[in-house]
XYZ file of C-alpha atoms in Angstrom:
503
model
C 124.780 98.820 91.108
C 125.606 100.293 94.540
C 128.939 101.926 95.167
C 130.516 99.987 98.037
C 127.952 101.364 100.443
C 124.403 100.528 101.543
C 121.472 102.318 99.942
C 118.864 103.747 102.294
C 116.223 105.835 100.489
C 115.589 109.078 102.335
C 112.165 110.628 102.698
C 112.574 114.248 103.705
C 110.132 115.687 106.228
C 110.400 119.458 106.376
C 110.418 121.308 109.677
C 106.943 121.884 111.106
C 105.302 119.444 108.725
C 101.728 118.441 109.570
C 98.935 116.541 107.866
C 96.692 118.369 105.402
C 94.744 115.257 104.462
C 91.078 115.853 103.828
C 88.906 118.383 101.976
C 89.578 122.142 101.992
C 86.570 124.061 100.697
C 85.162 127.567 100.571
C 83.153 130.040 98.467
C 85.176 132.110 96.012
C 83.623 135.534 95.482
C 83.162 136.356 91.799
C 81.200 139.097 90.033
C 77.531 138.263 90.430
C 77.917 135.602 93.155
C 80.348 132.897 94.273
C 81.827 129.571 93.188
C 82.430 126.569 95.478
C 86.138 125.650 95.530
C 87.182 122.208 96.763
C 90.719 120.921 97.161
C 91.170 117.303 98.233
C 94.584 116.429 99.749
C 95.990 112.944 100.350
C 99.144 112.305 102.406
C 101.206 109.585 100.709
C 103.357 106.968 102.411
C 106.346 108.335 100.453
C 106.127 111.633 102.356
C 104.695 113.497 99.351
C 101.194 114.869 98.936
C 98.641 114.319 96.161
C 95.874 116.867 95.619
C 93.084 117.621 93.133
C 90.989 120.729 92.530
C 87.207 120.763 91.915
C 85.112 123.785 90.909
C 82.013 121.874 89.887
C 79.917 124.702 88.327
C 82.857 125.465 86.029
C 83.184 121.767 85.097
C 86.618 121.695 86.706
C 87.001 118.211 88.169
C 90.002 116.399 89.644
C 92.617 118.791 88.280
C 96.084 117.735 89.583
C 97.289 120.293 92.134
C 100.701 120.717 93.733
C 100.999 121.339 97.470
C 103.760 123.343 99.133
C 103.900 123.917 102.883
C 106.363 126.232 104.652
C 105.509 126.541 108.317
C 101.923 127.799 108.523
C 101.879 128.956 104.883
C 100.268 126.580 102.392
C 100.314 127.040 98.621
C 98.094 125.129 96.159
C 98.882 125.448 92.432
C 96.745 123.932 89.649
C 98.926 124.716 86.647
C 96.561 123.029 84.188
C 93.903 125.718 84.758
C 96.217 128.562 85.854
C 94.881 128.791 89.434
C 96.860 129.464 92.626
C 95.941 129.811 96.302
C 98.300 131.009 99.014
C 96.985 130.926 102.548
C 97.949 130.900 106.206
C 96.794 128.127 108.526
C 95.013 129.204 111.685
C 96.344 127.997 115.069
C 93.446 125.532 115.339
C 94.492 124.011 111.994
C 90.962 124.002 110.563
C 91.107 127.027 108.251
C 93.331 128.558 105.555
C 92.914 132.288 104.890
C 94.587 133.801 101.870
C 94.410 134.927 98.259
C 93.096 133.070 95.208
C 94.625 134.180 91.917
C 94.150 133.280 88.280
C 94.809 135.096 85.002
C 93.000 138.461 85.179
C 91.410 137.912 88.616
C 92.378 137.868 92.293
C 90.248 137.603 95.430
C 90.382 136.781 99.125
C 89.404 133.194 99.951
C 88.996 131.198 103.138
C 89.115 127.420 102.953
C 87.521 125.400 105.740
C 88.859 121.955 106.614
C 86.630 118.900 106.374
C 88.394 115.814 107.768
C 88.306 112.608 105.747
C 85.681 110.067 106.778
C 86.754 107.566 109.399
C 88.162 104.635 107.491
C 86.841 101.158 107.998
C 89.212 98.426 109.079
C 92.145 98.357 106.668
C 91.763 95.992 103.767
C 94.524 93.443 103.885
C 93.178 91.280 101.093
C 95.229 91.117 97.931
C 94.426 89.101 94.876
C 96.842 86.161 94.754
C 99.138 86.073 91.726
C 98.125 83.669 88.938
C 100.998 81.289 89.745
C 102.361 79.172 92.574
C 104.629 80.752 95.215
C 106.848 78.520 97.355
C 109.191 79.543 100.172
C 112.263 77.336 99.725
C 115.698 76.674 101.161
C 118.822 75.284 99.517
C 122.472 75.046 100.472
C 125.903 75.797 99.079
C 127.429 72.700 100.637
C 131.015 73.732 99.844
C 130.802 76.991 101.815
C 128.170 75.773 104.309
C 125.756 78.599 103.415
C 121.980 78.072 103.510
C 119.812 80.303 101.320
C 116.146 81.056 102.048
C 114.372 82.205 98.892
C 111.200 82.116 96.815
C 110.343 79.864 93.871
C 107.481 81.026 91.636
C 106.013 78.437 89.243
C 103.474 79.132 86.471
C 100.009 77.595 86.635
C 99.686 74.318 84.752
C 101.253 70.872 84.661
C 104.707 71.821 83.415
C 107.513 71.107 83.257
C 108.545 74.747 82.873
C 111.800 76.415 81.850
C 113.272 78.287 84.823
C 115.869 80.876 85.791
C 117.653 81.725 89.023
C 118.144 85.479 89.535
C 121.513 86.882 90.645
C 121.781 90.422 92.009
C 124.322 93.156 91.395
C 127.047 93.831 93.967
C 126.363 94.933 97.558
C 123.859 93.309 99.918
C 120.431 92.932 98.303
C 117.262 91.097 99.185
C 115.553 88.634 96.858
C 113.631 91.423 95.103
C 116.747 93.484 94.320
C 115.340 96.615 95.957
C 116.614 100.102 95.173
C 114.310 102.308 97.222
C 110.773 101.523 96.039
C 112.025 99.939 92.810
C 112.305 96.122 92.651
C 114.291 94.944 89.645
C 114.446 91.235 90.516
C 110.938 91.143 91.955
C 109.590 92.757 88.796
C 111.459 90.310 86.578
C 110.209 87.337 88.600
C 106.564 88.386 88.412
C 106.709 89.191 84.686
C 108.450 85.964 83.651
C 106.361 83.664 85.852
C 103.134 85.104 84.451
C 104.452 84.150 80.999
C 105.367 80.536 81.624
C 108.925 80.778 83.030
C 109.553 79.682 86.634
C 111.860 81.870 88.726
C 114.027 81.231 91.784
C 115.200 84.327 93.648
C 117.049 84.546 96.942
C 118.776 87.141 99.150
C 122.522 87.690 99.010
C 124.746 86.301 101.736
C 124.063 88.017 105.051
C 120.603 89.294 104.042
C 117.355 88.042 105.550
C 117.604 84.399 106.623
C 120.634 83.706 104.413
C 123.928 83.067 106.196
C 127.364 84.540 105.518
C 128.429 88.154 104.901
C 128.241 90.028 101.600
C 131.400 92.080 102.164
C 133.410 88.853 102.474
C 132.011 87.336 99.269
C 134.065 87.220 96.055
C 132.715 86.622 92.523
C 134.054 83.046 92.799
C 132.071 82.525 96.004
C 128.942 83.796 94.304
C 129.510 81.454 91.353
C 129.301 78.531 93.818
C 126.056 80.020 95.158
C 124.696 80.109 91.593
C 125.698 76.468 91.069
C 123.860 75.547 94.281
C 120.748 77.327 93.002
C 120.944 75.367 89.735
C 121.350 72.093 91.594
C 118.275 72.892 93.701
C 116.203 73.643 90.588
C 117.230 70.281 89.099
C 115.463 68.554 92.007
C 112.113 70.268 91.376
C 109.661 68.042 89.448
C 107.731 70.934 87.854
C 110.866 72.458 86.319
C 112.299 71.404 82.962
C 115.766 70.074 83.762
C 116.946 70.675 80.189
C 116.112 74.379 80.315
C 117.400 75.794 83.614
C 119.235 79.104 83.256
C 120.829 81.954 85.182
C 119.791 85.599 84.863
C 122.133 88.088 86.488
C 122.307 91.870 86.828
C 125.617 93.752 87.025
C 128.057 91.627 88.988
C 125.347 88.959 89.008
C 125.639 88.799 85.204
C 129.356 88.096 85.513
C 128.665 85.491 88.191
C 126.231 83.751 85.814
C 128.924 83.659 83.103
C 131.468 82.271 85.591
C 129.080 79.463 86.543
C 128.409 78.773 82.852
C 132.075 77.996 82.248
C 132.309 75.421 85.040
C 131.045 71.852 85.532
C 127.264 71.326 85.506
C 126.594 74.647 83.752
C 123.202 76.278 83.133
C 121.343 75.670 79.880
C 121.503 79.411 79.107
C 122.570 82.759 80.571
C 120.979 86.214 80.470
C 123.415 88.947 81.573
C 122.089 92.466 82.227
C 124.750 95.206 82.377
C 127.568 92.733 83.053
C 131.168 93.976 82.992
C 133.553 93.115 80.178
C 136.292 95.330 81.579
C 138.477 94.304 84.517
C 137.329 94.976 88.058
C 139.960 97.706 88.353
C 138.662 99.480 85.244
C 135.051 99.175 86.408
C 135.661 100.538 89.912
C 137.835 103.341 88.539
C 134.840 104.845 86.762
C 132.268 104.506 89.556
C 131.116 107.907 90.857
C 132.371 108.647 94.401
C 133.903 105.185 94.778
C 134.101 104.157 98.426
C 131.772 106.896 99.637
C 128.176 106.222 100.785
C 125.660 105.505 98.056
C 123.825 108.794 98.721
C 126.837 110.800 97.534
C 127.288 108.583 94.480
C 123.568 108.857 93.697
C 123.742 112.658 93.772
C 126.660 112.582 91.311
C 124.716 110.257 89.023
C 121.608 112.432 89.146
C 123.664 115.500 88.251
C 125.274 113.631 85.356
C 121.897 112.342 84.141
C 120.418 115.854 84.242
C 123.354 117.185 82.219
C 122.970 114.437 79.636
C 119.214 115.044 79.358
C 119.813 118.772 78.861
C 122.340 118.067 76.104
C 119.868 115.754 74.380
C 117.176 118.426 74.504
C 119.562 120.945 72.935
C 120.380 118.456 70.174
C 116.720 117.721 69.497
C 115.916 121.432 69.392
C 118.670 121.944 66.832
C 117.269 119.130 64.684
C 113.766 120.529 64.905
C 115.005 123.959 63.879
C 116.683 122.406 60.841
C 113.438 120.603 59.905
C 111.443 123.827 60.124
C 114.096 125.550 57.993
C 113.612 122.944 55.261
C 116.640 120.679 55.772
C 116.465 117.456 53.772
C 116.764 113.907 55.135
C 120.489 113.637 54.361
C 121.276 116.879 56.226
C 119.252 115.747 59.231
C 121.060 112.394 59.234
C 124.464 114.127 59.245
C 123.361 116.326 62.137
C 122.123 113.311 64.133
C 125.440 111.533 63.614
C 127.336 114.603 64.774
C 125.202 114.803 67.935
C 125.815 111.099 68.611
C 129.585 111.416 68.124
C 129.706 114.475 70.368
C 127.817 112.630 73.116
C 130.186 109.662 72.866
C 133.203 111.977 73.109
C 131.738 113.694 76.187
C 131.016 110.335 77.837
C 134.575 109.170 77.166
C 135.917 112.383 78.707
C 133.703 111.920 81.781
C 134.935 108.365 82.342
C 138.568 109.371 81.847
C 138.183 112.177 84.390
C 136.651 109.781 86.919
C 139.398 107.198 86.389
C 142.144 109.804 86.756
C 140.729 110.924 90.112
C 139.945 107.486 91.529
C 142.627 105.197 90.155
C 145.169 106.367 92.818
C 142.782 105.234 95.582
C 142.421 101.787 94.051
C 146.160 101.511 93.452
C 146.704 102.021 97.186
C 144.452 99.024 97.865
C 146.095 96.887 95.179
C 149.671 97.568 96.277
C 149.178 97.625 100.070
C 148.200 94.177 101.315
C 147.977 95.125 104.992
C 144.494 96.527 105.656
C 145.548 98.891 108.480
C 148.363 100.387 106.409
C 146.114 100.697 103.346
C 143.392 102.439 105.354
C 145.849 104.949 106.798
C 147.007 105.866 103.288
C 143.439 105.978 101.985
C 142.261 108.359 104.711
C 144.902 110.881 103.621
C 144.032 110.491 99.939
C 140.286 110.710 100.597
C 140.730 113.833 102.721
C 142.572 115.498 99.843
C 139.864 114.401 97.409
C 136.854 115.379 99.555
C 137.929 117.985 102.146
C 135.798 119.128 105.091
C 134.286 115.706 105.808
C 134.187 114.301 109.361
C 136.988 111.887 110.278
C 134.455 109.094 110.632
C 133.463 109.487 106.951
C 137.059 109.031 105.777
C 137.504 105.985 108.015
C 134.269 104.392 106.773
C 135.179 104.954 103.103
C 138.666 103.493 103.660
C 137.108 100.446 105.303
C 134.742 99.892 102.363
C 137.634 100.057 99.910
C 139.576 97.358 101.780
C 136.870 94.747 102.345
C 137.601 91.243 101.037
C 134.965 91.830 98.347
C 136.645 95.042 97.132
C 140.072 93.387 97.043
C 138.722 90.364 95.155
C 136.870 92.537 92.647
C 140.023 94.529 91.919
C 141.622 91.207 90.889
C 138.607 90.167 88.799
C 139.118 89.722 85.038
C 135.831 88.714 83.334
C 137.673 87.765 80.128
C 139.611 84.912 81.729
C 136.816 82.320 81.774
C 134.497 83.499 78.986
C 135.978 81.129 76.405
C 134.815 78.157 78.516
C 131.138 79.144 78.167
C 129.325 76.920 75.653
C 125.640 77.602 76.362
C 123.502 80.280 74.644
C 124.003 83.785 76.081
C 121.893 86.951 75.876
C 123.812 90.164 76.685
C 121.750 93.303 77.330
C 123.025 96.790 78.157
C 121.244 100.140 78.338
C 122.391 103.148 76.351
C 121.771 105.392 79.401
C 123.908 103.300 81.783
C 126.174 105.774 83.616
C 127.929 103.081 85.681
C 129.087 100.708 82.937
C 129.835 102.008 79.466
C 127.641 99.935 77.156
C 129.899 100.080 74.078
C 133.116 99.017 75.802
C 131.712 96.306 78.061
C 129.282 94.748 75.604
C 131.912 94.441 72.883
C 134.444 92.844 75.235
C 131.935 90.274 76.458
C 130.755 89.361 72.957
C 134.339 88.917 71.712
C 135.323 86.823 74.732
C 132.492 84.317 74.313
C 134.321 82.253 71.699
C 133.068 78.857 72.846
C 129.427 79.381 71.913
C 127.854 80.301 68.614
C 124.624 81.426 70.264
C 125.464 84.904 71.575
C 123.056 87.786 71.154
C 124.258 91.236 72.259
C 121.886 94.200 72.301
C 121.837 97.792 73.498
C 118.442 99.046 74.677
C 117.723 102.706 73.984
C 116.872 104.893 76.965
C 117.543 102.139 79.540
C 119.779 102.881 82.551
C 121.927 100.617 84.720
C 118.944 99.543 86.845
C 117.125 98.556 83.642
C 114.500 101.198 84.183
C 112.932 102.376 80.957
C 112.271 106.010 80.011
C 110.060 107.900 82.468
C 107.286 107.924 79.846
C 106.869 104.167 80.524
C 106.538 104.505 84.311
C 103.100 103.903 85.863
C 101.322 106.407 88.111
C 101.117 105.136 91.701
C 99.655 107.333 94.453
C 99.590 110.175 91.975
C 103.286 110.072 91.076
C 105.357 108.232 88.533
C 107.108 105.142 89.883
C 110.168 103.601 88.178
C 109.467 100.362 86.339
C 111.523 97.713 84.576
C 111.992 98.563 80.905
C 109.259 97.085 78.729
C 111.804 96.509 75.938
C 114.086 94.601 78.331
C 111.261 92.427 79.670
C 110.092 91.529 76.184
C 113.639 90.815 74.953
C 114.331 88.447 77.866
C 111.006 86.610 77.592
C 111.089 86.119 73.838
C 114.734 84.978 73.865
C 114.159 82.368 76.596
C 110.961 81.106 74.999
C 112.746 80.719 71.653
C 115.153 78.338 73.411
C 112.493 76.622 75.493
C 108.889 76.974 74.281
C 106.499 77.308 77.243
C 104.799 74.189 78.550
C 101.225 73.622 77.469
């Protein structure tokens, strides 16, 4: 969920940065002789560096090594074996002279640079996915919008159950990108490999799709979802009796809107959808109206604080275990930790709402955009002093777009009773943008027209449906966020229970 502003991942490049890619090697003097030290450095596309340490006679091979560069000073640290080298790069760039240190020993060391071998022509071949990929177009005839998207169909004769994916608010491409993370692209690949066809498409105004996202209301997006369903009904390899909608954030609410209208989907999966009103939701968004980078920094700070609190709680439990506490005492302590965390989260949301509700009230009660923006600039300046005038003007403009005004009038509860198809509601316990307890309960209670509602909270999952960092794969030597394994399995098994995969 982006906060009324575009998300552009930054990759910092420090002053005086240069490439260290290649091998750095030299003899380390030790009592009775020397040892060959090799450090291999790879420059990553992300702007980071990946390095490993080899000291072959000591059976030290491919030990992960951090790299820090400040001007001409380069520091290598291999924490796993307690080794550190700090050196200065010569003007020619082919030598590092410095000090090698490890527990109980220190010596001068010079590392010579050996450039990496000249690479052959880049390999562009990629194994094709084990399913069919079709570039498609379909139209929302009512609004005269043409969507250009991708339909992925499992191998086999079919017909296959299928879902259309609907993104969260703000302009997103068909993969639902947040930096390097692709929520919708990951969902599409996972489901298609397991017998469920997937249609995904960019939001209005993105890629080859017409229209403008900032002018699009939830009602407009519901018509887009209906157009996607109608397109899927024309595809011979798709099972017309099992065509659903899967939405994230606002996209989850859009899926539920479409499900309460004529020609509904056969089922809905809603990830982190809102049960509260649009006003309540926006009131508790960090740095509402400001660029996403500011909101992201607030979220990271909040997440770090929550993680620290959890560590303190776990340490207290462990201390009780060591002291001989019984199961009942440990259970009481766990419940107290949980209640304290819930109270702190409630306080955080109330503080956010108190600070930001006045901004949203200006928008709600001032229908003229120019007048509303003038009032907002003054309120924003008081809230975030020392910003450039252009920042206040841009934030005021974001808060008065047609989308923002329509979302402030959005009440998810109004049309839930009309939904009659099966619904799966999933929220993450670590969602800092939408409180899982409040929103999940409101949605479940509002879906009175269907008996097939399953509502679940997934432990350790955040708003982007990323699982705990322990689940993330290593790519280019660093952990990369991945869609929660628990979420993927819950979605797949629920859909396949409704529509068994084609043989």
